[in-house]
Amino acid sequence: MRIIVAGSLTYAGDESTCRDIITGGADHIASSRAEKGCVAYNWSIDPLEPGKIQVYEEWESEEDLLNHFCHDSYLAMRNHLENWDLTGFGVLIYSVAGVEPVYGDDGWPRREVFGVTLGN
């Protein structure tokens, strides 16, 4: 089953603090992306909330995510993030029962998702 990890980390500071964190963590991000089962792995600066980093990860399976938690890249990333003053944390794991495209063949958002159809 596909797994998504998503949420945010908030640090004392502003956008430049977040930029330093992300730039300094680029090797950890790249290493995580190279792990078995990693579909996506990204940190980004929240454009509306200074000091907030949005986190998004996608893994092929629960096992791949659990292996990531034991991988050197994860441990190095945790050590890296401890260099700044964390003031808020909200990252969750989501299991995904199915995956469908957002857009139909016509290029517009679909009117049906997982069997639920938008009424007229």
mmCIF file of N, CA, C and O in Angstrom, residues 1-4 62 94-100 114:
data_model
loop_
_atom_site.group_PDB
_atom_site.id
_atom_site.type_symbol
_atom_site.label_atom_id
_atom_site.label_comp_id
_atom_site.label_asym_id
_atom_site.label_seq_id
_atom_site.Cartn_x
_atom_site.Cartn_y
_atom_site.Cartn_z
ATOM 1 N N MET A 1 0.845 -1.173 0.000
ATOM 2 C CA MET A 1 0.000 0.000 0.000
ATOM 3 C C MET A 1 0.893 1.240 0.000
ATOM 4 O O MET A 1 1.874 1.306 0.730
ATOM 5 N N ARG A 2 0.577 2.201 -0.822
ATOM 6 C CA ARG A 2 1.343 3.438 -0.895
ATOM 7 C C ARG A 2 1.157 4.237 0.390
ATOM 8 O O ARG A 2 0.071 4.261 0.966
ATOM 9 N N ILE A 3 2.249 4.892 0.832
ATOM 10 C CA ILE A 3 2.254 5.672 2.071
ATOM 11 C C ILE A 3 2.668 7.106 1.758
ATOM 12 O O ILE A 3 3.614 7.339 1.001
ATOM 13 N N ILE A 4 1.969 8.073 2.364
ATOM 14 C CA ILE A 4 2.331 9.485 2.241
ATOM 15 C C ILE A 4 2.651 10.014 3.628
ATOM 16 O O ILE A 4 1.931 9.732 4.595
ATOM 17 N N GLU A 62 4.703 0.429 3.364
ATOM 18 C CA GLU A 62 5.014 0.643 4.773
ATOM 19 C C GLU A 62 6.439 0.196 5.080
ATOM 20 O O GLU A 62 7.175 0.862 5.800
ATOM 21 N N TYR A 94 0.026 8.874 6.175
ATOM 22 C CA TYR A 94 -1.269 8.537 5.583
ATOM 23 C C TYR A 94 -1.119 7.274 4.737
ATOM 24 O O TYR A 94 -0.170 7.161 3.961
ATOM 25 N N SER A 95 -2.056 6.349 4.875
ATOM 26 C CA SER A 95 -2.066 5.199 3.978
ATOM 27 C C SER A 95 -2.989 5.525 2.808
ATOM 28 O O SER A 95 -4.007 6.192 2.972
ATOM 29 N N VAL A 96 -2.614 5.055 1.634
ATOM 30 C CA VAL A 96 -3.356 5.379 0.418
ATOM 31 C C VAL A 96 -3.952 4.097 -0.143
ATOM 32 O O VAL A 96 -3.222 3.180 -0.516
ATOM 33 N N ALA A 97 -5.279 4.040 -0.184
ATOM 34 C CA ALA A 97 -5.959 2.848 -0.676
ATOM 35 C C ALA A 97 -5.983 2.787 -2.199
ATOM 36 O O ALA A 97 -6.090 1.719 -2.780
ATOM 37 N N GLY A 98 -5.878 3.928 -2.856
ATOM 38 C CA GLY A 98 -5.901 3.951 -4.312
ATOM 39 C C GLY A 98 -5.282 5.231 -4.830
ATOM 40 O O GLY A 98 -5.125 6.194 -4.099
ATOM 41 N N VAL A 99 -4.926 5.216 -6.099
ATOM 42 C CA VAL A 99 -4.331 6.371 -6.747
ATOM 43 C C VAL A 99 -5.016 6.563 -8.093
ATOM 44 O O VAL A 99 -5.153 5.603 -8.858
ATOM 45 N N GLU A 100 -5.480 7.775 -8.351
ATOM 46 C CA GLU A 100 -6.101 8.106 -9.627
ATOM 47 C C GLU A 100 -5.583 9.458 -10.089
ATOM 48 O O GLU A 100 -5.199 10.291 -9.251
ATOM 49 N N PHE A 114 -12.671 7.898 -7.408
ATOM 50 C CA PHE A 114 -12.885 6.677 -6.616
ATOM 51 C C PHE A 114 -14.375 6.318 -6.521
ATOM 52 O O PHE A 114 -14.865 5.942 -5.455
#
